Amino acid sequence: MKYDYLIVGAGLYGAVFAQQAKKAGKSVLVIDKRPNIAGNVYTEEVEGINVHKYGAHIFHTNNKKVWDYITKFAEFNRFTNSPVANYKGELYSLPFNMYTFNKMWGVVTPEEAAAKIEEQRKEITGEPKNLEEQAISLVGRDIYEKLIKGYTEKQWGRDCKELPSFIIKRLPVRLTFDNNYFNALYQGIPVGGYTQMVANMLDGIEVRLNTDYFEAKADFDSMAEKVVYTGPIDAYFNFSLGTLEYRSVRFENELLDKPNFQGNAAVNYTDRETPWTRIIEHKWFEFGKDKNGNDLPKTVISREYSSEWKPGDEPYYPVNDEKNGALYAEYKKLAEQEKNIIFGGRLGEYKYYDMDAVIAAALDKAEAEL
Ligand code: FAD
Ligand code: UDP
C-alpha cells in the first residue's frame, strides 16, 4: 500500500482531513474529479475580483475551535453579510429585523413590530408542521408572502407546505436594527480567496485533479489503507436503493464595464416570477477593492438559478425532507457495513452543513481516527 489515506474530494471536508492526517505523519493522496481544488468554496480571480464560482460563501461560526483552526490558513476580512430582498422592486432588509418591519408595516418601535407579528401568527395553532406554518409563526403572513414563499419555492422547487420547518429556522428574527444575516461571533471572507486558503491547507500533499474515483475505484482502493469519501453517498453505492434528491444551481456570470451594479454583495429576488433566486456582486465581499486596496473599475455579477438535480449536474443542496431522510438512513446502513471507508461532508453525509460545521465534523473525525 502506497498511502495511508486516499481522500476523494478536495473540498473543505477532504482538505481538513488531509491536512490533519499529514500533520499526524500519515501519507495522503487527494483526488477530485473537478479541474480545481476547494470543492464548492472555489474562487477564481476575474479582473482583480475573487469570483465565488459555485455560489457565494460567507464564513461564519460560533465555534472557537473551528475559527482558530481556519485562521491558520487565511486572514479573514470583516465582511458582514446583509442581503437585500427585492420584491417586485420594493427593497427590504434581511434577515427579518426592525428595518424590515418598519418598511413592511410602518411600525417604529419593537413593541409595535412584536404586536403586528403576534396578530398575524394567530392563524397558526399548535406546533408548526411545515415551512409555511413555521414562517408564519415566526414573522407573520405578510412577510411570508413577500419575502419567503416565492424565494423558497424557487430555491427548493417544492411547495412550502412540503418542506421541513428547520430550513427557515436558520434565519434570525430580531426586534433590533441589526441586519447581520448570521448570529455568529466570527464572520468574514478569506483575504486572497477561498482557493488560496484551501491550497494552504493542502500544502505538501499530493493532489490529482480531473480524477474520478469511480473510473478506477478498485485501483484507487488498492493504493491506500483507508478511503475518505466526500462525494454523494448514493453514487458510492451505484444508486442501488434509488437516487437521493438534490437541488442544483446554475450560475450565469457577467462581467460588467461599470463599478457598481447593485450596491450590495447579495440581492435576493423574493417574488415567484423572476426566474433567478438571487444576484451576487462579488466585489462587495472585499469592499470593492483589489488586493492592493485600489477601487475596481469593473464588476462581476452572478445570477443564481435553482433547479432539480439530474445525473450529470453538480449536486449542491441535499433535500432534507422525510422521503429523502428515510432513503439516506438506508444508505447509511450500507455505509456502516463497508470496511475501511469514512463517509464525510455535505454529500457523503447528505446533510445541509455550513462550512464551519463541515470543518468541525472533519476535525472530530480526524481526532477520533488518527
Ligand atoms: P464539496 O465542497 O462539495 O466537496 C466535495 C468534492 O468531492 C467536490 O470537489 C467534488 O468534485 C468531489 N467529488 C465528488 N465525487 C467525486 C468522485 N467520484 N471522484 C472524485 N471527486 C469527487 N456555507 C457557509 O458556511 N456559508 C455560506 O455562505 C455558504 N453558501 C453556500 C452557497 C451555495 C450555493 C452552496 C451550494 C453551499 C453553500 N455553503 C455555505 C455550504 C458549503 O458549500 C459546504 O458546507 C461545504 O463546501 C461542503 O464541503 P464538502 O467538502 O463537504 O463538499
Ligand atoms: N429564505 C427566504 N427568503 C430569503 C432568504 C432565505 O425565504 O430571502 C429561506 C429559504 O427557504 C432558504 C432558507 O430561508 O432556503 C435558508 O436561507 P439561507 O440563506 O440560509 O440559505 P442558503 O445560504 O443555504 O442558500
Short mmCIF file of C-alpha atoms and ligand atoms in Angstrom, two decimals:
data_model
loop_
_atom_site.label_atom_id
_atom_site.label_comp_id
_atom_site.label_asym_id
_atom_site.label_seq_id
_atom_site.Cartn_x
_atom_site.Cartn_y
_atom_site.Cartn_z
CA MET A 1 0.00 0.00 0.00
CA LYS A 2 1.38 3.32 -1.02
CA TYR A 3 -0.77 5.63 1.08
CA ASP A 4 -2.41 5.56 4.49
CA TYR A 5 -5.37 7.56 3.20
CA LEU A 6 -6.99 8.13 -0.16
CA ILE A 7 -9.23 11.18 0.08
CA VAL A 8 -11.94 11.51 -2.52
CA GLY A 9 -12.84 15.19 -2.84
CA ALA A 10 -10.67 18.27 -2.40
CA GLY A 11 -13.47 20.31 -0.81
CA LEU A 12 -13.35 21.53 2.76
CA TYR A 13 -14.01 18.16 4.40
CA GLY A 14 -11.33 16.44 2.34
CA ALA A 15 -8.84 19.27 2.79
CA VAL A 16 -9.27 19.39 6.59
CA PHE A 17 -8.94 15.63 6.92
CA ALA A 18 -5.91 15.55 4.59
CA GLN A 19 -4.22 18.37 6.49
CA GLN A 20 -4.78 16.68 9.84
CA ALA A 21 -3.63 13.29 8.53
CA LYS A 22 -0.42 14.73 7.10
CA LYS A 23 0.21 16.54 10.36
CA ALA A 24 -0.15 13.19 12.16
CA GLY A 25 2.56 11.74 9.93
CA LYS A 26 0.27 9.81 7.57
CA SER A 27 0.74 9.60 3.82
CA VAL A 28 -2.16 11.01 1.86
CA LEU A 29 -3.40 11.19 -1.71
CA VAL A 30 -6.27 13.56 -2.55
CA ILE A 31 -8.23 13.17 -5.77
CA ASP A 32 -11.02 15.29 -7.21
CA LYS A 33 -12.94 14.91 -10.43
CA ARG A 34 -13.13 18.66 -10.89
CA PRO A 35 -10.29 20.62 -12.53
CA ASN A 36 -9.85 22.60 -9.32
CA ILE A 37 -9.38 22.15 -5.59
CA ALA A 38 -11.68 23.64 -2.91
CA GLY A 39 -14.95 22.00 -3.97
CA ASN A 40 -17.87 24.38 -3.68
CA VAL A 41 -15.91 27.13 -1.99
CA TYR A 42 -13.66 27.55 -5.07
CA THR A 43 -12.95 31.14 -6.06
CA GLU A 44 -11.35 32.36 -9.29
CA GLU A 45 -9.89 35.79 -9.95
CA VAL A 46 -11.50 37.81 -12.75
CA GLU A 47 -10.34 41.42 -13.31
CA GLY A 48 -8.96 41.51 -9.76
CA ILE A 49 -12.22 40.21 -8.25
CA ASN A 50 -12.40 36.86 -6.41
CA VAL A 51 -15.45 35.27 -8.03
CA HIS A 52 -17.21 32.58 -5.99
CA LYS A 53 -17.71 30.13 -8.85
CA TYR A 54 -20.03 27.67 -7.08
CA GLY A 55 -22.10 30.19 -5.16
CA ALA A 56 -21.46 32.93 -2.63
CA HIS A 57 -19.70 31.74 0.51
CA ILE A 58 -19.59 33.76 3.70
CA PHE A 59 -17.70 32.12 6.50
CA HIS A 60 -19.40 32.40 9.90
CA THR A 61 -19.14 30.43 13.10
CA ASN A 62 -19.61 30.41 16.85
CA ASN A 63 -17.15 27.59 17.21
CA LYS A 64 -13.85 28.97 18.52
CA LYS A 65 -12.01 25.74 17.77
CA VAL A 66 -13.03 25.98 14.11
CA TRP A 67 -12.17 29.68 13.94
CA ASP A 68 -8.72 29.14 15.47
CA TYR A 69 -8.15 26.30 13.04
CA ILE A 70 -9.22 28.00 9.81
CA THR A 71 -7.48 31.30 10.52
CA LYS A 72 -4.18 29.44 10.39
CA PHE A 73 -4.66 29.14 6.64
CA ALA A 74 -6.02 32.58 5.77
CA GLU A 75 -6.54 36.02 7.18
CA PHE A 76 -10.24 36.92 7.22
CA ASN A 77 -11.67 40.36 6.42
CA ARG A 78 -14.51 41.97 8.37
CA PHE A 79 -17.28 41.36 5.80
CA THR A 80 -20.73 41.05 7.38
CA ASN A 81 -23.49 39.60 5.27
CA SER A 82 -26.58 41.82 4.99
CA PRO A 83 -28.56 40.76 1.94
CA VAL A 84 -31.31 42.93 0.50
CA ALA A 85 -34.60 41.43 -0.65
CA ASN A 86 -36.13 42.77 -3.85
CA TYR A 87 -39.86 42.01 -4.04
CA LYS A 88 -41.17 43.42 -7.32
CA GLY A 89 -38.97 46.49 -6.94
CA GLU A 90 -39.69 47.02 -3.23
CA LEU A 91 -36.48 46.64 -1.20
CA TYR A 92 -36.41 45.06 2.27
CA SER A 93 -33.63 44.47 4.75
CA LEU A 94 -32.69 40.88 5.61
CA PRO A 95 -32.70 38.96 7.87
CA PHE A 96 -36.02 39.89 9.45
CA ASN A 97 -35.27 42.86 11.69
CA MET A 98 -36.64 46.28 12.65
CA TYR A 99 -35.70 47.78 9.26
CA THR A 100 -37.76 45.04 7.59
CA PHE A 101 -40.75 45.51 9.91
CA ASN A 102 -40.64 49.28 9.51
CA LYS A 103 -40.69 49.02 5.72
CA MET A 104 -43.39 46.33 5.70
CA TRP A 105 -45.80 47.82 8.23
CA GLY A 106 -44.59 51.34 9.06
CA VAL A 107 -44.05 50.27 12.67
CA VAL A 108 -41.44 52.24 14.56
CA THR A 109 -40.92 50.57 17.93
CA PRO A 110 -40.06 46.95 18.75
CA GLU A 111 -43.33 46.71 20.68
CA GLU A 112 -45.35 47.72 17.62
CA ALA A 113 -43.46 45.19 15.50
CA ALA A 114 -43.97 42.41 18.05
CA ALA A 115 -47.70 43.23 18.24
CA LYS A 116 -48.01 43.04 14.45
CA ILE A 117 -46.27 39.64 14.34
CA GLU A 118 -48.35 38.40 17.27
CA GLU A 119 -51.59 39.37 15.48
CA GLN A 120 -50.55 37.60 12.26
CA ARG A 121 -49.16 34.44 13.79
CA LYS A 122 -52.50 33.66 15.46
CA GLU A 123 -53.61 31.73 12.40
CA ILE A 124 -51.10 29.01 13.34
CA THR A 125 -52.24 26.94 16.26
CA GLY A 126 -50.10 24.19 17.72
CA GLU A 127 -46.63 23.15 16.67
CA PRO A 128 -45.78 24.31 13.08
CA LYS A 129 -45.90 21.27 10.81
CA ASN A 130 -44.01 22.58 7.80
CA LEU A 131 -42.01 25.53 6.47
CA GLU A 132 -45.10 27.63 5.68
CA GLU A 133 -46.54 27.30 9.17
CA GLN A 134 -43.13 27.83 10.75
CA ALA A 135 -42.54 31.00 8.73
CA ILE A 136 -45.95 32.49 9.53
CA SER A 137 -45.47 31.64 13.16
CA LEU A 138 -42.09 33.41 13.18
CA VAL A 139 -42.83 36.59 11.21
CA GLY A 140 -46.49 36.61 10.15
CA ARG A 141 -48.23 36.19 6.82
CA ASP A 142 -47.23 39.50 5.16
CA ILE A 143 -43.53 38.73 5.37
CA TYR A 144 -44.14 35.11 4.47
CA GLU A 145 -45.98 36.12 1.28
CA LYS A 146 -43.49 38.79 0.14
CA LEU A 147 -40.11 37.61 1.34
CA ILE A 148 -40.29 33.85 1.89
CA LYS A 149 -42.87 32.00 -0.19
CA GLY A 150 -41.63 32.83 -3.70
CA TYR A 151 -37.94 32.59 -2.86
CA THR A 152 -38.32 29.28 -1.07
CA GLU A 153 -40.42 27.71 -3.81
CA LYS A 154 -37.84 28.75 -6.40
CA GLN A 155 -34.96 27.60 -4.25
CA TRP A 156 -36.37 24.18 -3.41
CA GLY A 157 -38.78 23.57 -6.32
CA ARG A 158 -41.34 22.44 -3.77
CA ASP A 159 -44.36 23.91 -2.06
CA CYS A 160 -43.61 25.49 1.33
CA LYS A 161 -46.12 23.08 2.88
CA GLU A 162 -43.95 20.16 1.77
CA LEU A 163 -40.70 21.46 3.21
CA PRO A 164 -39.36 20.90 6.73
CA SER A 165 -39.63 23.82 9.14
CA PHE A 166 -35.95 23.75 10.16
CA ILE A 167 -34.89 25.33 6.85
CA ILE A 168 -36.46 28.66 7.79
CA LYS A 169 -35.28 28.50 11.38
CA ARG A 170 -31.77 29.12 10.00
CA LEU A 171 -32.69 32.79 9.60
CA PRO A 172 -32.60 35.15 12.59
CA VAL A 173 -35.68 37.22 13.54
CA ARG A 174 -34.72 40.31 15.53
CA LEU A 175 -36.56 43.19 17.15
CA THR A 176 -33.44 45.33 16.77
CA PHE A 177 -31.98 47.36 13.90
CA ASP A 178 -29.37 44.68 13.24
CA ASN A 179 -29.18 43.34 9.71
CA ASN A 180 -26.31 40.91 10.20
CA TYR A 181 -27.60 37.77 8.44
CA PHE A 182 -25.81 35.44 10.83
CA ASN A 183 -25.84 35.04 14.59
CA ALA A 184 -22.15 34.31 14.68
CA LEU A 185 -19.30 35.54 16.81
CA TYR A 186 -16.84 35.18 13.96
CA GLN A 187 -17.52 36.11 10.34
CA GLY A 188 -15.57 37.11 7.25
CA ILE A 189 -14.14 36.27 3.85
CA PRO A 190 -10.61 34.90 3.47
CA VAL A 191 -8.34 37.56 2.04
CA GLY A 192 -6.94 36.28 -1.26
CA GLY A 193 -9.90 33.95 -1.84
CA TYR A 194 -11.03 30.53 -0.61
CA THR A 195 -8.95 28.70 -3.21
CA GLN A 196 -5.74 30.11 -1.77
CA MET A 197 -6.92 29.13 1.71
CA VAL A 198 -7.56 25.52 0.65
CA ALA A 199 -4.24 25.46 -1.24
CA ASN A 200 -2.54 26.42 2.02
CA MET A 201 -4.32 23.56 3.78
CA LEU A 202 -3.17 21.12 1.11
CA ASP A 203 0.41 22.40 1.08
CA GLY A 204 2.83 19.49 0.61
CA ILE A 205 0.02 16.99 -0.08
CA GLU A 206 -0.26 15.10 -3.37
CA VAL A 207 -3.42 16.13 -5.22
CA ARG A 208 -4.69 14.72 -8.51
CA LEU A 209 -7.38 16.75 -10.25
CA ASN A 210 -9.67 15.71 -13.13
CA THR A 211 -9.65 12.29 -11.48
CA ASP A 212 -12.93 10.47 -10.89
CA TYR A 213 -12.76 7.82 -8.17
CA PHE A 214 -15.35 5.64 -9.89
CA GLU A 215 -13.38 5.45 -13.11
CA ALA A 216 -10.77 3.29 -11.35
CA LYS A 217 -12.23 2.52 -7.95
CA ALA A 218 -10.51 -0.84 -7.46
CA ASP A 219 -7.11 0.62 -8.39
CA PHE A 220 -7.54 3.53 -6.02
CA ASP A 221 -8.76 1.27 -3.21
CA SER A 222 -5.67 -0.91 -3.60
CA MET A 223 -3.42 2.13 -3.18
CA ALA A 224 -4.48 3.09 0.34
CA GLU A 225 -5.26 1.54 3.72
CA LYS A 226 -8.37 3.67 4.09
CA VAL A 227 -10.61 5.86 1.98
CA VAL A 228 -12.27 9.12 3.00
CA TYR A 229 -15.15 9.64 0.58
CA THR A 230 -16.83 13.07 0.32
CA GLY A 231 -18.89 12.53 -2.85
CA PRO A 232 -22.61 11.69 -2.88
CA ILE A 233 -23.37 8.62 -0.76
CA ASP A 234 -25.90 7.22 -3.23
CA ALA A 235 -23.35 7.43 -6.08
CA TYR A 236 -20.93 5.34 -3.99
CA PHE A 237 -23.48 2.52 -3.90
CA ASN A 238 -24.25 2.94 -7.59
CA PHE A 239 -27.73 4.29 -6.72
CA SER A 240 -28.71 0.72 -5.82
CA LEU A 241 -31.51 1.81 -3.46
CA GLY A 242 -32.63 4.66 -5.70
CA THR A 243 -31.41 8.23 -6.13
CA LEU A 244 -31.41 10.77 -3.34
CA GLU A 245 -32.77 14.12 -4.46
CA TYR A 246 -30.55 17.18 -4.62
CA ARG A 247 -31.04 20.74 -5.70
CA SER A 248 -28.61 22.01 -8.25
CA VAL A 249 -27.76 25.61 -9.08
CA ARG A 250 -26.84 27.19 -12.39
CA PHE A 251 -24.81 30.39 -12.34
CA GLU A 252 -24.91 32.98 -15.11
CA ASN A 253 -21.84 35.14 -14.71
CA GLU A 254 -21.44 38.53 -16.33
CA LEU A 255 -18.52 40.96 -16.36
CA LEU A 256 -19.89 44.50 -16.49
CA ASP A 257 -17.97 47.59 -17.50
CA LYS A 258 -19.25 49.64 -14.57
CA PRO A 259 -18.09 49.98 -10.99
CA ASN A 260 -21.35 49.30 -9.17
CA PHE A 261 -24.33 47.20 -10.28
CA GLN A 262 -26.45 46.73 -7.15
CA GLY A 263 -24.53 48.26 -4.25
CA ASN A 264 -24.52 45.07 -2.20
CA ALA A 265 -22.96 41.60 -2.35
CA ALA A 266 -26.33 39.79 -2.37
CA VAL A 267 -29.79 40.80 -3.55
CA ASN A 268 -32.49 38.13 -3.19
CA TYR A 269 -35.38 38.24 -5.66
CA THR A 270 -38.19 37.01 -3.47
CA ASP A 271 -41.10 37.09 -5.94
CA ARG A 272 -42.10 33.90 -7.74
CA GLU A 273 -41.89 35.36 -11.28
CA THR A 274 -38.25 36.46 -11.50
CA PRO A 275 -36.53 33.26 -12.66
CA TRP A 276 -33.35 33.67 -10.62
CA THR A 277 -33.24 33.43 -6.82
CA ARG A 278 -30.52 35.97 -6.21
CA ILE A 279 -27.81 38.10 -7.81
CA ILE A 280 -24.35 38.15 -6.28
CA GLU A 281 -21.99 41.06 -6.95
CA HIS A 282 -18.69 39.53 -5.92
CA LYS A 283 -16.54 42.64 -5.45
CA TRP A 284 -18.53 43.71 -2.37
CA PHE A 285 -17.27 40.71 -0.40
CA GLU A 286 -13.97 42.59 -0.42
CA PHE A 287 -15.37 46.14 -0.26
CA GLY A 288 -14.91 46.81 -3.97
CA LYS A 289 -11.12 46.84 -3.69
CA ASP A 290 -8.40 44.81 -5.37
CA LYS A 291 -5.62 43.19 -3.38
CA ASN A 292 -3.65 46.43 -3.30
CA GLY A 293 -6.56 48.38 -1.89
CA ASN A 294 -7.47 50.14 -5.16
CA ASP A 295 -11.08 50.63 -6.30
CA LEU A 296 -12.05 48.17 -9.01
CA PRO A 297 -13.41 49.78 -12.18
CA LYS A 298 -15.45 46.75 -13.31
CA THR A 299 -17.78 44.31 -11.63
CA VAL A 300 -18.77 40.65 -11.93
CA ILE A 301 -22.32 39.55 -11.15
CA SER A 302 -23.81 36.06 -10.96
CA ARG A 303 -27.47 35.25 -11.33
CA GLU A 304 -28.39 32.05 -9.49
CA TYR A 305 -30.98 29.71 -10.93
CA SER A 306 -32.07 26.81 -8.80
CA SER A 307 -33.03 23.51 -10.43
CA GLU A 308 -33.76 19.89 -9.60
CA TRP A 309 -30.62 17.80 -9.82
CA LYS A 310 -30.38 15.24 -12.61
CA PRO A 311 -27.47 12.91 -13.43
CA GLY A 312 -24.57 14.93 -14.85
CA ASP A 313 -25.38 18.09 -12.83
CA GLU A 314 -23.44 19.16 -9.74
CA PRO A 315 -25.42 18.24 -6.63
CA TYR A 316 -25.44 21.27 -4.28
CA TYR A 317 -28.15 21.01 -1.67
CA PRO A 318 -29.44 17.78 -0.10
CA VAL A 319 -33.24 17.85 0.08
CA ASN A 320 -33.84 17.09 3.72
CA ASP A 321 -37.47 16.07 3.60
CA GLU A 322 -38.95 12.90 5.04
CA LYS A 323 -38.72 10.79 1.91
CA ASN A 324 -35.06 11.56 1.33
CA GLY A 325 -34.24 11.27 5.03
CA ALA A 326 -35.62 7.73 5.02
CA LEU A 327 -33.67 6.76 1.92
CA TYR A 328 -30.49 8.27 3.35
CA ALA A 329 -30.95 6.18 6.51
CA GLU A 330 -30.95 3.06 4.31
CA TYR A 331 -27.76 4.14 2.56
CA LYS A 332 -26.20 4.91 5.92
CA LYS A 333 -26.81 1.30 6.97
CA LEU A 334 -24.97 0.13 3.86
CA ALA A 335 -22.15 2.56 4.60
CA GLU A 336 -21.77 1.16 8.10
CA GLN A 337 -21.20 -2.30 6.65
CA GLU A 338 -18.34 -1.12 4.44
CA LYS A 339 -14.84 -1.57 5.77
CA ASN A 340 -12.01 0.96 5.72
CA ILE A 341 -14.04 3.86 4.47
CA ILE A 342 -15.23 7.08 6.05
CA PHE A 343 -18.17 8.94 4.53
CA GLY A 344 -17.94 12.66 5.23
CA GLY A 345 -19.13 16.11 4.19
CA ARG A 346 -22.27 17.60 2.74
CA LEU A 347 -22.76 14.89 0.12
CA GLY A 348 -21.18 11.97 1.95
CA GLU A 349 -23.49 12.54 4.94
CA TYR A 350 -26.38 14.07 2.94
CA LYS A 351 -26.57 16.95 5.38
CA TYR A 352 -27.28 20.70 4.98
CA TYR A 353 -23.90 21.57 6.51
CA ASP A 354 -22.39 25.06 6.52
CA MET A 355 -18.65 25.40 6.09
CA ASP A 356 -17.92 25.66 9.79
CA ALA A 357 -19.94 22.51 10.54
CA VAL A 358 -18.08 20.61 7.81
CA ILE A 359 -14.76 21.72 9.27
CA ALA A 360 -15.88 20.74 12.78
CA ALA A 361 -17.06 17.33 11.57
CA ALA A 362 -13.79 16.68 9.74
CA LEU A 363 -11.70 17.78 12.73
CA ASP A 364 -13.71 15.50 15.04
CA LYS A 365 -13.41 12.57 12.67
CA ALA A 366 -9.67 13.14 12.30
CA GLU A 367 -9.28 13.34 16.06
CA ALA A 368 -11.09 10.04 16.57
CA GLU A 369 -9.28 8.35 13.70
CA LEU A 370 -5.67 9.49 13.74
P1 FAD B 1 -17.80 19.80 -1.52
O1 FAD B 1 -17.25 21.19 -1.48
O2 FAD B 1 -18.98 19.55 -2.40
O3 FAD B 1 -16.60 18.83 -1.94
C1 FAD B 1 -16.81 17.52 -2.40
C2 FAD B 1 -15.80 17.29 -3.51
O4 FAD B 1 -15.84 15.92 -3.88
C3 FAD B 1 -16.09 18.09 -4.77
O5 FAD B 1 -14.99 18.90 -5.11
C4 FAD B 1 -16.37 17.02 -5.82
O6 FAD B 1 -15.91 17.37 -7.11
C5 FAD B 1 -15.63 15.84 -5.25
N1 FAD B 1 -16.13 14.56 -5.73
C6 FAD B 1 -17.41 14.11 -5.68
N2 FAD B 1 -17.49 12.89 -6.25
C7 FAD B 1 -16.25 12.56 -6.66
C8 FAD B 1 -15.70 11.43 -7.34
N3 FAD B 1 -16.46 10.39 -7.73
N4 FAD B 1 -14.39 11.43 -7.62
C9 FAD B 1 -13.59 12.48 -7.26
N5 FAD B 1 -14.05 13.58 -6.62
C10 FAD B 1 -15.37 13.62 -6.34
N6 FAD B 1 -21.65 27.52 3.78
C11 FAD B 1 -21.36 28.55 4.60
O7 FAD B 1 -20.84 28.34 5.71
N7 FAD B 1 -21.60 29.85 4.22
C12 FAD B 1 -22.14 30.16 3.01
O8 FAD B 1 -22.35 31.33 2.70
C13 FAD B 1 -22.48 29.07 2.13
N8 FAD B 1 -23.02 29.33 0.92
C14 FAD B 1 -23.32 28.28 0.09
C15 FAD B 1 -23.86 28.57 -1.17
C16 FAD B 1 -24.17 27.54 -2.05
C17 FAD B 1 -24.76 27.86 -3.41
C18 FAD B 1 -23.93 26.19 -1.65
C19 FAD B 1 -24.27 25.06 -2.57
C20 FAD B 1 -23.39 25.90 -0.41
C21 FAD B 1 -23.08 26.94 0.47
N9 FAD B 1 -22.49 26.68 1.72
C22 FAD B 1 -22.20 27.75 2.56
C23 FAD B 1 -22.15 25.30 2.15
C24 FAD B 1 -20.70 24.91 1.79
O9 FAD B 1 -20.55 24.96 0.39
C25 FAD B 1 -20.43 23.48 2.28
O10 FAD B 1 -20.65 23.39 3.67
C26 FAD B 1 -19.00 22.97 2.01
O11 FAD B 1 -18.47 23.47 0.83
C27 FAD B 1 -19.05 21.46 1.96
O12 FAD B 1 -17.76 20.92 1.80
P2 FAD B 1 -17.61 19.40 1.40
O13 FAD B 1 -16.15 19.12 1.39
O14 FAD B 1 -18.48 18.56 2.24
O15 FAD B 1 -18.23 19.28 -0.08
N1 UDP B 2 -35.22 32.32 2.59
C1 UDP B 2 -36.29 33.04 2.15
N2 UDP B 2 -36.09 34.30 1.65
C2 UDP B 2 -34.87 34.86 1.57
C3 UDP B 2 -33.76 34.11 2.03
C4 UDP B 2 -33.97 32.84 2.52
O1 UDP B 2 -37.42 32.58 2.19
O2 UDP B 2 -34.76 36.00 1.08
C5 UDP B 2 -35.46 30.95 3.10
C6 UDP B 2 -35.32 29.89 2.00
O3 UDP B 2 -36.26 28.88 2.25
C7 UDP B 2 -33.93 29.38 2.22
C8 UDP B 2 -33.83 29.42 3.74
O4 UDP B 2 -34.54 30.61 4.11
O5 UDP B 2 -33.77 28.07 1.73
C9 UDP B 2 -32.43 29.47 4.29
O6 UDP B 2 -31.77 30.56 3.71
P1 UDP B 2 -30.20 30.65 3.61
O7 UDP B 2 -29.84 31.98 3.07
O8 UDP B 2 -29.63 30.24 4.91
O9 UDP B 2 -29.90 29.54 2.51
P2 UDP B 2 -28.53 29.13 1.78
O10 UDP B 2 -27.48 30.13 2.15
O11 UDP B 2 -28.22 27.76 2.26
O12 UDP B 2 -28.87 29.16 0.33
#
